CSV table of N, CA and C in Angstrom, one decimal:
chain,number,residue,atom,x,y,z
A,1,PHE,N,64.6,22.3,-48.3
A,1,PHE,CA,65.3,23.5,-48.7
A,1,PHE,C,66.1,23.0,-50.0
A,2,ASN,N,65.9,23.7,-51.0
A,2,ASN,CA,66.5,23.4,-52.3
A,2,ASN,C,67.8,24.2,-52.5
A,3,THR,N,68.9,23.6,-52.6
A,3,THR,CA,70.2,24.3,-52.9
A,3,THR,C,70.6,23.9,-54.3
A,4,GLY,N,70.9,24.8,-55.1
A,4,GLY,CA,71.3,24.5,-56.5
A,4,GLY,C,72.1,25.7,-57.0
A,5,VAL,N,72.6,25.5,-58.1
A,5,VAL,CA,73.3,26.6,-58.8
A,5,VAL,C,72.5,27.1,-60.0
A,6,LEU,N,72.3,28.4,-60.0
A,6,LEU,CA,71.6,29.0,-61.0
A,6,LEU,C,72.6,29.8,-61.9
A,7,THR,N,72.6,29.5,-63.1
A,7,THR,CA,73.5,30.2,-64.0
A,7,THR,C,72.7,30.8,-65.2
A,8,ALA,N,73.3,32.0,-65.6
A,8,ALA,CA,72.6,32.6,-66.8
A,8,ALA,C,73.7,33.4,-67.5
A,9,SER,N,73.4,33.8,-68.7
A,9,SER,CA,74.3,34.7,-69.4
A,9,SER,C,73.5,35.6,-70.3
A,10,ALA,N,74.1,36.8,-70.5
A,10,ALA,CA,73.4,37.8,-71.3
A,10,ALA,C,74.4,38.6,-72.1
A,11,SER,N,74.0,39.1,-73.2
A,11,SER,CA,74.9,39.9,-74.0
A,11,SER,C,74.7,41.4,-73.5
A,12,VAL,N,75.8,42.1,-73.3
A,12,VAL,CA,75.7,43.5,-72.9
A,12,VAL,C,76.5,44.3,-73.8
A,13,LEU,N,75.8,45.3,-74.4
A,13,LEU,CA,76.5,46.2,-75.3
A,13,LEU,C,77.3,47.2,-74.5
A,14,VAL,N,78.6,47.3,-74.7
A,14,VAL,CA,79.5,48.2,-74.0
A,14,VAL,C,79.7,49.4,-74.9
A,15,VAL,N,79.5,50.6,-74.3
A,15,VAL,CA,79.6,51.8,-75.1
A,15,VAL,C,80.5,52.7,-74.3
A,16,ASP,N,81.3,53.5,-75.0
A,16,ASP,CA,82.1,54.5,-74.3
A,16,ASP,C,81.9,55.8,-75.1
A,17,VAL,N,82.5,56.9,-74.5
A,17,VAL,CA,82.4,58.2,-75.2
A,17,VAL,C,83.5,58.2,-76.2
A,18,GLU,N,83.2,58.4,-77.5
A,18,GLU,CA,84.1,58.4,-78.6
A,18,GLU,C,84.7,59.8,-78.8
A,19,ASP,N,83.9,60.8,-78.5
A,19,ASP,CA,84.4,62.2,-78.8
A,19,ASP,C,83.5,63.1,-78.0
A,20,ALA,N,83.9,64.4,-77.9
A,20,ALA,CA,83.1,65.4,-77.2
A,20,ALA,C,83.3,66.7,-77.9
A,21,THR,N,82.3,67.6,-77.8
A,21,THR,CA,82.4,68.9,-78.3
A,21,THR,C,82.1,69.9,-77.2
A,22,LEU,N,82.6,71.1,-77.4
A,22,LEU,CA,82.4,72.2,-76.5
A,22,LEU,C,82.1,73.5,-77.2
A,23,ASP,N,81.0,74.1,-76.9
A,23,ASP,CA,80.7,75.4,-77.5
A,23,ASP,C,80.2,76.3,-76.4
A,24,PHE,N,79.8,77.5,-76.8
A,24,PHE,CA,79.3,78.6,-75.8
A,24,PHE,C,78.0,79.1,-76.2
A,25,VAL,N,77.1,79.2,-75.2
A,25,VAL,CA,75.7,79.7,-75.5
A,25,VAL,C,75.5,80.9,-74.6
A,26,GLY,N,74.5,81.7,-74.9
A,26,GLY,CA,74.2,82.9,-74.2
A,26,GLY,C,74.0,82.7,-72.7
A,27,TYR,N,74.5,83.7,-71.9
A,27,TYR,CA,74.3,83.7,-70.5
A,27,TYR,C,73.4,84.8,-70.1
A,28,PRO,N,72.4,84.7,-69.3
A,28,PRO,CA,72.0,83.5,-68.6
A,28,PRO,C,71.0,82.6,-69.3
A,29,SER,N,70.5,83.0,-70.5
A,29,SER,CA,69.3,82.4,-71.0
A,29,SER,C,69.6,81.3,-72.1
A,30,GLY,N,70.9,81.0,-72.4
A,30,GLY,CA,71.1,80.0,-73.4
A,30,GLY,C,70.8,80.4,-74.8
A,31,GLY,N,70.3,79.5,-75.6
A,31,GLY,CA,69.9,79.8,-77.0
A,31,GLY,C,71.1,79.7,-78.0
A,32,MET,N,71.3,80.8,-78.7
A,32,MET,CA,72.3,80.8,-79.8
A,32,MET,C,73.7,80.6,-79.3
A,33,THR,N,74.6,80.2,-80.2
A,33,THR,CA,76.0,80.0,-79.8
A,33,THR,C,76.8,81.2,-80.1
A,34,PHE,N,77.9,81.4,-79.3
A,34,PHE,CA,78.8,82.5,-79.4
A,34,PHE,C,80.2,82.0,-79.6
A,35,THR,N,81.0,82.7,-80.3
A,35,THR,CA,82.5,82.4,-80.4
A,35,THR,C,83.3,83.6,-79.8
A,36,ALA,N,82.6,84.7,-79.5
A,36,ALA,CA,83.3,85.9,-78.9
A,36,ALA,C,82.4,86.5,-77.8
A,37,ILE,N,83.1,87.2,-76.9
A,37,ILE,CA,82.5,88.0,-75.9
A,37,ILE,C,83.0,89.4,-76.1
A,38,GLY,N,82.0,90.3,-76.0
A,38,GLY,CA,82.3,91.8,-76.2
A,38,GLY,C,81.9,92.5,-74.9
A,39,LEU,N,82.1,93.8,-75.0
A,39,LEU,CA,81.7,94.7,-73.9
A,39,LEU,C,80.2,94.8,-73.8
A,40,ILE,N,79.7,95.0,-72.6
A,40,ILE,CA,78.3,95.4,-72.5
A,40,ILE,C,78.2,96.8,-72.8
A,41,GLN,N,77.2,97.2,-73.6
A,41,GLN,CA,77.0,98.6,-74.1
A,41,GLN,C,76.9,99.5,-72.9
A,42,CYS,N,77.6,100.7,-73.0
A,42,CYS,CA,77.6,101.7,-72.0
A,42,CYS,C,78.2,101.3,-70.7
A,43,ASP,N,79.1,100.3,-70.7
A,43,ASP,CA,79.8,99.8,-69.5
A,43,ASP,C,81.2,99.3,-69.9
A,44,ASN,N,82.0,99.2,-69.0
A,44,ASN,CA,83.3,98.6,-69.2
A,44,ASN,C,83.4,97.1,-68.7
A,45,THR,N,82.2,96.5,-68.7
A,45,THR,CA,82.1,95.1,-68.2
A,45,THR,C,81.9,94.2,-69.5
A,46,TYR,N,82.4,93.0,-69.5
A,46,TYR,CA,82.2,92.1,-70.6
A,46,TYR,C,81.0,91.2,-70.3
A,47,HIS,N,80.4,90.8,-71.4
A,47,HIS,CA,79.4,89.8,-71.4
A,47,HIS,C,80.0,88.5,-70.9
A,48,SER,N,79.1,87.6,-70.6
A,48,SER,CA,79.5,86.2,-70.2
A,48,SER,C,78.8,85.2,-71.2
A,49,VAL,N,79.3,84.0,-71.2
A,49,VAL,CA,78.6,82.9,-71.9
A,49,VAL,C,78.6,81.7,-71.0
A,50,ASN,N,77.8,80.7,-71.3
A,50,ASN,CA,77.8,79.5,-70.7
A,50,ASN,C,78.4,78.4,-71.6
A,51,THR,N,79.1,77.5,-70.9
A,51,THR,CA,79.6,76.3,-71.7
A,51,THR,C,78.5,75.3,-72.0
A,52,ARG,N,78.7,74.6,-73.1
A,52,ARG,CA,77.8,73.5,-73.5
A,52,ARG,C,78.7,72.4,-74.0
A,53,MET,N,78.7,71.3,-73.3
A,53,MET,CA,79.6,70.2,-73.6
A,53,MET,C,78.7,69.0,-74.0
A,54,ARG,N,79.0,68.3,-75.1
A,54,ARG,CA,78.3,67.2,-75.6
A,54,ARG,C,79.2,66.0,-75.7
A,55,ALA,N,78.7,64.8,-75.3
A,55,ALA,CA,79.5,63.6,-75.4
A,55,ALA,C,78.9,62.7,-76.5
A,56,ILE,N,79.7,62.2,-77.4
A,56,ILE,CA,79.3,61.4,-78.5
A,56,ILE,C,79.6,60.0,-78.3
A,57,LEU,N,78.6,59.1,-78.3
A,57,LEU,CA,78.9,57.7,-78.0
A,57,LEU,C,79.6,56.9,-79.1
A,58,SER,N,80.3,55.9,-78.7
A,58,SER,CA,81.1,55.1,-79.7
A,58,SER,C,80.3,54.3,-80.6
A,59,ASN,N,79.1,53.9,-80.2
A,59,ASN,CA,78.2,53.1,-81.1
A,59,ASN,C,77.4,53.9,-82.1
A,60,GLY,N,77.6,55.2,-82.1
A,60,GLY,CA,76.9,56.1,-83.0
A,60,GLY,C,75.5,56.3,-82.7
A,61,ARG,N,75.0,55.9,-81.5
A,61,ARG,CA,73.6,56.0,-81.2
A,61,ARG,C,73.2,57.2,-80.4
A,62,GLY,N,74.1,58.2,-80.4
A,62,GLY,CA,73.6,59.4,-79.7
A,62,GLY,C,74.7,60.3,-79.3
A,63,THR,N,74.2,61.5,-79.1
A,63,THR,CA,75.0,62.6,-78.5
A,63,THR,C,74.3,63.1,-77.3
A,64,PHE,N,74.9,63.2,-76.2
A,64,PHE,CA,74.3,63.7,-75.0
A,64,PHE,C,74.9,64.9,-74.4
A,65,THR,N,74.1,65.9,-74.0
A,65,THR,CA,74.6,67.1,-73.4
A,65,THR,C,75.0,66.7,-71.9
A,66,VAL,N,76.2,67.0,-71.6
A,66,VAL,CA,76.8,66.7,-70.3
A,66,VAL,C,77.3,67.9,-69.6
A,67,SER,N,76.8,69.1,-70.0
A,67,SER,CA,77.3,70.4,-69.5
A,67,SER,C,77.4,70.5,-68.0
A,68,SER,N,76.3,70.0,-67.4
A,68,SER,CA,76.3,70.2,-65.9
A,68,SER,C,77.1,69.1,-65.2
A,69,GLN,N,77.5,68.1,-65.9
A,69,GLN,CA,78.3,67.0,-65.2
A,69,GLN,C,79.8,67.2,-65.5
A,70,ALA,N,80.2,68.2,-66.3
A,70,ALA,CA,81.6,68.5,-66.7
A,70,ALA,C,82.1,69.6,-65.8
A,71,THR,N,83.5,69.7,-65.8
A,71,THR,CA,84.2,70.8,-65.2
A,71,THR,C,84.9,71.5,-66.2
A,72,TYR,N,85.2,72.8,-66.0
A,72,TYR,CA,85.8,73.7,-67.0
A,72,TYR,C,86.9,74.5,-66.5
A,73,SER,N,87.8,74.8,-67.4
A,73,SER,CA,89.0,75.7,-67.0
A,73,SER,C,89.4,76.5,-68.2
A,74,SER,N,90.1,77.6,-67.9
A,74,SER,CA,90.6,78.5,-68.9
A,74,SER,C,92.1,78.5,-68.8
A,75,ASP,N,92.8,78.6,-70.0
A,75,ASP,CA,94.2,78.6,-70.0
A,75,ASP,C,94.8,80.0,-69.7
A,76,ASN,N,93.9,81.0,-69.7
A,76,ASN,CA,94.3,82.4,-69.4
A,76,ASN,C,93.2,83.2,-68.7
A,77,ASN,N,93.2,83.2,-67.3
A,77,ASN,CA,92.2,83.8,-66.5
A,77,ASN,C,92.3,85.4,-66.7
A,78,GLY,N,93.3,85.9,-67.3
A,78,GLY,CA,93.3,87.3,-67.6
A,78,GLY,C,92.5,87.7,-68.8
A,79,ILE,N,92.1,86.7,-69.5
A,79,ILE,CA,91.3,87.0,-70.7
A,79,ILE,C,89.8,86.5,-70.5
A,80,ALA,N,89.7,85.3,-70.0
A,80,ALA,CA,88.4,84.7,-69.7
A,80,ALA,C,88.5,83.8,-68.4
A,81,PHE,N,87.6,84.1,-67.5
A,81,PHE,CA,87.6,83.5,-66.2
A,81,PHE,C,86.4,82.5,-66.2
A,82,VAL,N,86.6,81.3,-65.7
A,82,VAL,CA,85.6,80.3,-65.6
A,82,VAL,C,85.1,80.1,-64.2
A,83,SER,N,83.8,80.1,-64.0
A,83,SER,CA,83.2,79.8,-62.7
A,83,SER,C,82.0,78.9,-63.0
A,84,GLY,N,82.1,77.6,-62.6
A,84,GLY,CA,81.1,76.7,-62.9
A,84,GLY,C,81.0,76.5,-64.4
A,85,ARG,N,79.9,76.8,-65.0
A,85,ARG,CA,79.7,76.7,-66.5
A,85,ARG,C,79.9,78.1,-67.1
A,86,ARG,N,79.9,79.2,-66.3
A,86,ARG,CA,79.9,80.5,-66.8
A,86,ARG,C,81.4,81.0,-67.2
A,87,VAL,N,81.5,81.5,-68.4
A,87,VAL,CA,82.8,82.1,-68.9
A,87,VAL,C,82.6,83.6,-68.9
A,88,GLN,N,83.4,84.3,-68.1
A,88,GLN,CA,83.3,85.8,-68.0
A,88,GLN,C,84.5,86.4,-68.7
A,89,GLY,N,84.2,87.3,-69.7
A,89,GLY,CA,85.3,88.0,-70.3
A,89,GLY,C,86.0,88.9,-69.3
A,90,VAL,N,87.3,89.0,-69.4
A,90,VAL,CA,88.1,89.8,-68.4
A,90,VAL,C,88.9,90.9,-69.2
A,91,GLY,N,89.5,90.5,-70.3
A,91,GLY,CA,90.3,91.4,-71.1
A,91,GLY,C,90.4,90.8,-72.5
A,92,PRO,N,90.9,91.7,-73.4
A,92,PRO,CA,90.9,91.3,-74.9
A,92,PRO,C,91.9,90.2,-75.1
A,93,GLY,N,91.6,89.3,-76.1
A,93,GLY,CA,92.4,88.2,-76.5
A,93,GLY,C,91.7,86.9,-76.7
A,94,ASP,N,92.4,85.8,-76.9
A,94,ASP,CA,91.8,84.5,-77.1
A,94,ASP,C,92.2,83.6,-75.9
A,95,ALA,N,91.2,82.9,-75.4
A,95,ALA,CA,91.4,82.0,-74.3
A,95,ALA,C,90.9,80.6,-74.7
A,96,GLU,N,91.7,79.6,-74.3
A,96,GLU,CA,91.3,78.2,-74.6
A,96,GLU,C,90.5,77.7,-73.4
A,97,ILE,N,89.3,77.3,-73.6
A,97,ILE,CA,88.4,76.8,-72.5
A,97,ILE,C,88.4,75.2,-72.7
A,98,THR,N,88.7,74.5,-71.6
A,98,THR,CA,88.7,73.1,-71.7
A,98,THR,C,87.6,72.5,-70.8
A,99,GLY,N,86.8,71.6,-71.3
A,99,GLY,CA,85.8,70.9,-70.6
A,99,GLY,C,86.3,69.5,-70.3
A,100,LEU,N,86.1,69.0,-69.1
A,100,LEU,CA,86.4,67.6,-68.7
A,100,LEU,C,85.2,66.9,-68.2
A,101,PHE,N,84.8,65.8,-68.9
A,101,PHE,CA,83.7,65.0,-68.5
A,101,PHE,C,84.2,63.6,-68.0
A,102,GLY,N,83.9,63.2,-66.8
A,102,GLY,CA,84.5,62.0,-66.2
A,102,GLY,C,85.9,62.2,-65.9
A,103,THR,N,86.7,61.2,-66.2
A,103,THR,CA,88.2,61.3,-65.8
A,103,THR,C,89.1,61.6,-67.0
A,104,SER,N,88.5,61.4,-68.2
A,104,SER,CA,89.4,61.5,-69.4
A,104,SER,C,88.8,62.1,-70.7
A,105,THR,N,87.5,62.3,-70.7
A,105,THR,CA,86.9,62.9,-71.9
A,105,THR,C,87.0,64.4,-71.9
A,106,THR,N,87.7,65.0,-72.8
A,106,THR,CA,87.9,66.4,-72.8
A,106,THR,C,87.5,67.0,-74.2
A,107,ALA,N,87.1,68.3,-74.1
A,107,ALA,CA,86.8,69.0,-75.4
A,107,ALA,C,87.4,70.4,-75.1
A,108,VAL,N,87.9,71.0,-76.2
A,108,VAL,CA,88.5,72.4,-76.1
A,108,VAL,C,87.9,73.3,-77.1
A,109,SER,N,87.7,74.5,-76.7
A,109,SER,CA,87.1,75.5,-77.6
A,109,SER,C,87.8,76.9,-77.3
A,110,ILE,N,87.9,77.7,-78.3
A,110,ILE,CA,88.5,79.0,-78.1
A,110,ILE,C,87.4,80.1,-78.0
A,111,ILE,N,87.5,80.9,-77.0
A,111,ILE,CA,86.6,82.1,-76.9
A,111,ILE,C,87.4,83.3,-77.1
A,112,THR,N,86.9,84.2,-77.9
A,112,THR,CA,87.6,85.5,-78.2
A,112,THR,C,86.9,86.6,-77.4
A,113,VAL,N,87.7,87.4,-76.7
A,113,VAL,CA,87.2,88.5,-75.9
A,113,VAL,C,87.7,89.8,-76.6
A,114,THR,N,86.8,90.7,-76.9
A,114,THR,CA,87.1,91.9,-77.6
A,114,THR,C,86.7,93.1,-76.9
A,115,ASP,N,87.4,94.2,-77.1
A,115,ASP,CA,87.1,95.5,-76.4
A,115,ASP,C,86.1,96.3,-77.2
A,116,SER,N,85.1,95.7,-77.8
A,116,SER,CA,84.1,96.4,-78.5
A,116,SER,C,82.7,95.8,-78.2
A,117,VAL,N,81.7,96.5,-78.4
A,117,VAL,CA,80.3,96.0,-78.3
A,117,VAL,C,80.0,95.2,-79.5
A,118,ILE,N,79.8,93.9,-79.3
A,118,ILE,CA,79.5,93.1,-80.5
A,118,ILE,C,78.0,92.6,-80.4
A,119,ASP,N,77.3,92.9,-79.3
A,119,ASP,CA,75.9,92.5,-79.2
A,119,ASP,C,75.2,93.7,-78.6
A,120,PRO,N,74.9,94.7,-79.4
A,120,PRO,CA,74.3,96.0,-78.8
A,120,PRO,C,72.8,95.7,-78.3
A,121,VAL,N,72.4,96.6,-77.4
A,121,VAL,CA,71.0,96.5,-76.9
A,121,VAL,C,70.1,97.0,-78.0
A,122,ASN,N,69.1,96.2,-78.2
A,122,ASN,CA,68.1,96.4,-79.2
A,122,ASN,C,66.8,97.1,-78.6
A,123,ARG,N,66.5,96.7,-77.4
A,123,ARG,CA,65.2,97.2,-76.8
A,123,ARG,C,65.3,97.0,-75.2
A,124,VAL,N,64.8,98.0,-74.6
A,124,VAL,CA,64.7,98.0,-73.1
A,124,VAL,C,63.2,98.2,-72.8
A,125,GLN,N,62.6,97.3,-72.0
A,125,GLN,CA,61.3,97.4,-71.5
A,125,GLN,C,61.3,97.6,-70.0
A,126,TRP,N,60.6,98.6,-69.5
A,126,TRP,CA,60.6,98.9,-68.1
A,126,TRP,C,59.2,99.0,-67.6
A,127,THR,N,58.9,98.2,-66.6
A,127,THR,CA,57.5,98.2,-66.0
A,127,THR,C,57.5,98.3,-64.5
A,128,ILE,N,56.5,98.9,-64.0
A,128,ILE,CA,56.3,99.0,-62.6
A,128,ILE,C,55.1,98.1,-62.2
A,129,PRO,N,55.3,97.0,-61.5
A,129,PRO,CA,54.1,96.2,-61.2
A,129,PRO,C,53.0,97.0,-60.6
A,130,GLY,N,51.8,96.7,-61.1
A,130,GLY,CA,50.6,97.4,-60.6
A,130,GLY,C,50.2,98.6,-61.3
A,131,ILE,N,51.1,99.2,-62.1
A,131,ILE,CA,50.8,100.4,-62.9
A,131,ILE,C,50.5,100.0,-64.3
A,132,VAL,N,49.3,100.3,-64.8
A,132,VAL,CA,48.9,99.9,-66.1
A,132,VAL,C,48.9,101.1,-67.1
A,133,SER,N,48.9,102.3,-66.7
A,133,SER,CA,48.9,103.4,-67.6
A,133,SER,C,50.3,103.7,-68.1
A,134,GLU,N,50.4,104.5,-69.2
A,134,GLU,CA,51.7,104.9,-69.7
A,134,GLU,C,52.3,106.1,-69.0
A,135,THR,N,51.5,106.7,-68.2
A,135,THR,CA,52.0,107.9,-67.4
A,135,THR,C,52.0,107.5,-65.9
A,136,TYR,N,53.1,107.8,-65.3
A,136,TYR,CA,53.3,107.5,-63.9
A,136,TYR,C,53.6,108.7,-63.1
A,137,LEU,N,52.8,108.9,-62.1
A,137,LEU,CA,52.9,110.0,-61.1
A,137,LEU,C,53.1,109.5,-59.8
A,138,ASP,N,54.0,110.0,-59.0
A,138,ASP,CA,54.3,109.5,-57.6
A,138,ASP,C,54.8,110.7,-56.8
A,139,THR,N,55.0,110.4,-55.5
A,139,THR,CA,55.6,111.4,-54.6
A,139,THR,C,57.1,111.5,-54.8
A,140,ILE,N,57.6,112.7,-54.7
A,140,ILE,CA,59.0,112.9,-54.9
A,140,ILE,C,59.8,112.1,-53.8
A,141,ASP,N,60.9,111.5,-54.2
A,141,ASP,CA,61.7,110.7,-53.4
A,141,ASP,C,61.1,109.3,-52.9
A,142,SER,N,60.0,109.0,-53.6
A,142,SER,CA,59.4,107.7,-53.3
A,142,SER,C,60.1,106.6,-54.2
A,143,THR,N,59.9,105.4,-53.8
A,143,THR,CA,60.5,104.3,-54.5
A,143,THR,C,59.5,103.2,-54.8
A,144,ARG,N,59.7,102.5,-55.9
A,144,ARG,CA,58.8,101.4,-56.4
A,144,ARG,C,59.7,100.3,-56.9
A,145,SER,N,59.2,99.1,-56.7
A,145,SER,CA,59.9,97.9,-57.4
A,145,SER,C,59.7,98.0,-58.9
A,146,THR,N,60.6,97.6,-59.7
A,146,THR,CA,60.5,97.6,-61.1
A,146,THR,C,61.0,96.3,-61.7
A,147,ASN,N,60.5,96.1,-62.9
A,147,ASN,CA,61.0,95.0,-63.7
A,147,ASN,C,61.5,95.5,-65.0
A,148,THR,N,62.7,95.1,-65.4
A,148,THR,CA,63.3,95.6,-66.7
A,148,THR,C,63.7,94.4,-67.5
A,149,VAL,N,63.4,94.4,-68.8
A,149,VAL,CA,63.8,93.4,-69.7
A,149,VAL,C,64.7,94.1,-70.7
A,150,ILE,N,66.0,93.6,-70.9
A,150,ILE,CA,66.9,94.1,-71.8
A,150,ILE,C,67.1,93.1,-72.9
A,151,VAL,N,66.8,93.4,-74.2
A,151,VAL,CA,67.0,92.5,-75.3
A,151,VAL,C,68.1,93.0,-76.2
A,152,PHE,N,69.1,92.1,-76.4
A,152,PHE,CA,70.2,92.4,-77.3
A,152,PHE,C,69.9,92.0,-78.7
A,153,ASP,N,70.7,92.6,-79.7
A,153,ASP,CA,70.5,92.2,-81.1
A,153,ASP,C,70.5,90.7,-81.4
A,154,SER,N,71.3,90.0,-80.6
A,154,SER,CA,71.4,88.5,-80.9
A,154,SER,C,70.1,87.8,-80.4
A,155,GLY,N,69.3,88.5,-79.6
A,155,GLY,CA,68.1,87.8,-79.0
A,155,GLY,C,68.3,87.5,-77.6
A,156,LEU,N,69.6,87.6,-77.1
A,156,LEU,CA,69.9,87.3,-75.7
A,156,LEU,C,69.0,88.3,-74.9
A,157,THR,N,68.4,87.8,-73.8
A,157,THR,CA,67.5,88.6,-73.0
A,157,THR,C,67.8,88.5,-71.5
A,158,PHE,N,67.9,89.6,-70.9
A,158,PHE,CA,68.1,89.7,-69.4
A,158,PHE,C,66.8,90.2,-68.9
A,159,SER,N,66.2,89.5,-68.0
A,159,SER,CA,65.0,89.9,-67.3
A,159,SER,C,65.5,90.3,-65.9
A,160,LEU,N,65.5,91.5,-65.6
A,160,LEU,CA,66.0,92.1,-64.3
A,160,LEU,C,64.9,92.5,-63.4
A,161,GLY,N,64.9,92.0,-62.2
A,161,GLY,CA,63.9,92.5,-61.2
A,161,GLY,C,64.7,93.5,-60.3
A,162,SER,N,64.0,93.9,-59.2
A,162,SER,CA,64.6,94.8,-58.3
A,162,SER,C,65.8,94.2,-57.5
A,163,THR,N,65.8,92.8,-57.5
A,163,THR,CA,66.8,92.1,-56.8
A,163,THR,C,67.6,91.2,-57.7
A,164,ALA,N,68.7,90.7,-57.3
A,164,ALA,CA,69.5,89.8,-58.2
A,164,ALA,C,68.8,88.5,-58.4
A,165,ASN,N,68.9,87.9,-59.6
A,165,ASN,CA,68.4,86.6,-59.9
A,165,ASN,C,69.2,85.9,-60.8
A,166,ASN,N,69.5,84.6,-60.6
A,166,ASN,CA,70.2,83.7,-61.4
A,166,ASN,C,71.5,84.3,-61.9
A,167,GLY,N,72.2,85.0,-61.0
A,167,GLY,CA,73.5,85.5,-61.3
A,167,GLY,C,73.5,86.8,-62.0
A,168,VAL,N,72.3,87.3,-62.4
A,168,VAL,CA,72.2,88.6,-63.1
A,168,VAL,C,72.1,89.7,-61.9
A,169,PRO,N,72.9,90.7,-62.0
A,169,PRO,CA,72.8,91.7,-60.9
A,169,PRO,C,71.5,92.5,-60.8
A,170,ALA,N,71.3,93.0,-59.6
A,170,ALA,CA,70.1,93.8,-59.4
A,170,ALA,C,70.3,95.1,-60.1
A,171,ILE,N,69.2,95.7,-60.6
A,171,ILE,CA,69.2,97.0,-61.3
A,171,ILE,C,70.0,98.0,-60.5
A,172,SER,N,69.8,98.1,-59.2
A,172,SER,CA,70.5,99.1,-58.4
A,172,SER,C,72.0,99.0,-58.4
A,173,SER,N,72.5,97.8,-58.7
A,173,SER,CA,74.0,97.7,-58.7
A,173,SER,C,74.6,97.9,-60.1
A,174,MET,N,73.8,98.2,-61.1
A,174,MET,CA,74.3,98.3,-62.5
A,174,MET,C,74.6,99.8,-62.8
């Protein structure tokens, strides 16, 4: 049985997070960035946005999206309420949203909530699965499942089925 001492050494590059950024993207589908939340057209409900947090490494070798690993808070829940990554407009004004990644890396961004429609509906597409013609005839008081796609001027798209999906309400509750 051989007993000995094995020693080795290696160089290890130590990197930490130098900075972080926080911005807001469309909810639920992401995409373009937003600095403001307005009212949903024909409703007294505000749009929502998702947070997007990025960590910038100290060695300059990269920026990483850490949105799902961060936690978020609002300095004024009467203006913008945070739940997970979703920021929901509540009332007009500015709210400071803070993202925390790990124990000490923070980023702050302001979201403005306004009492006007800033992203109007551009197009509504409504389909009934199984129906291919442009004319629909059915029995009075009958019901059918539907699919609705709402496209806003910004390109933000809600795909709504007959039931709720991914935090988007069911058509029947709108």
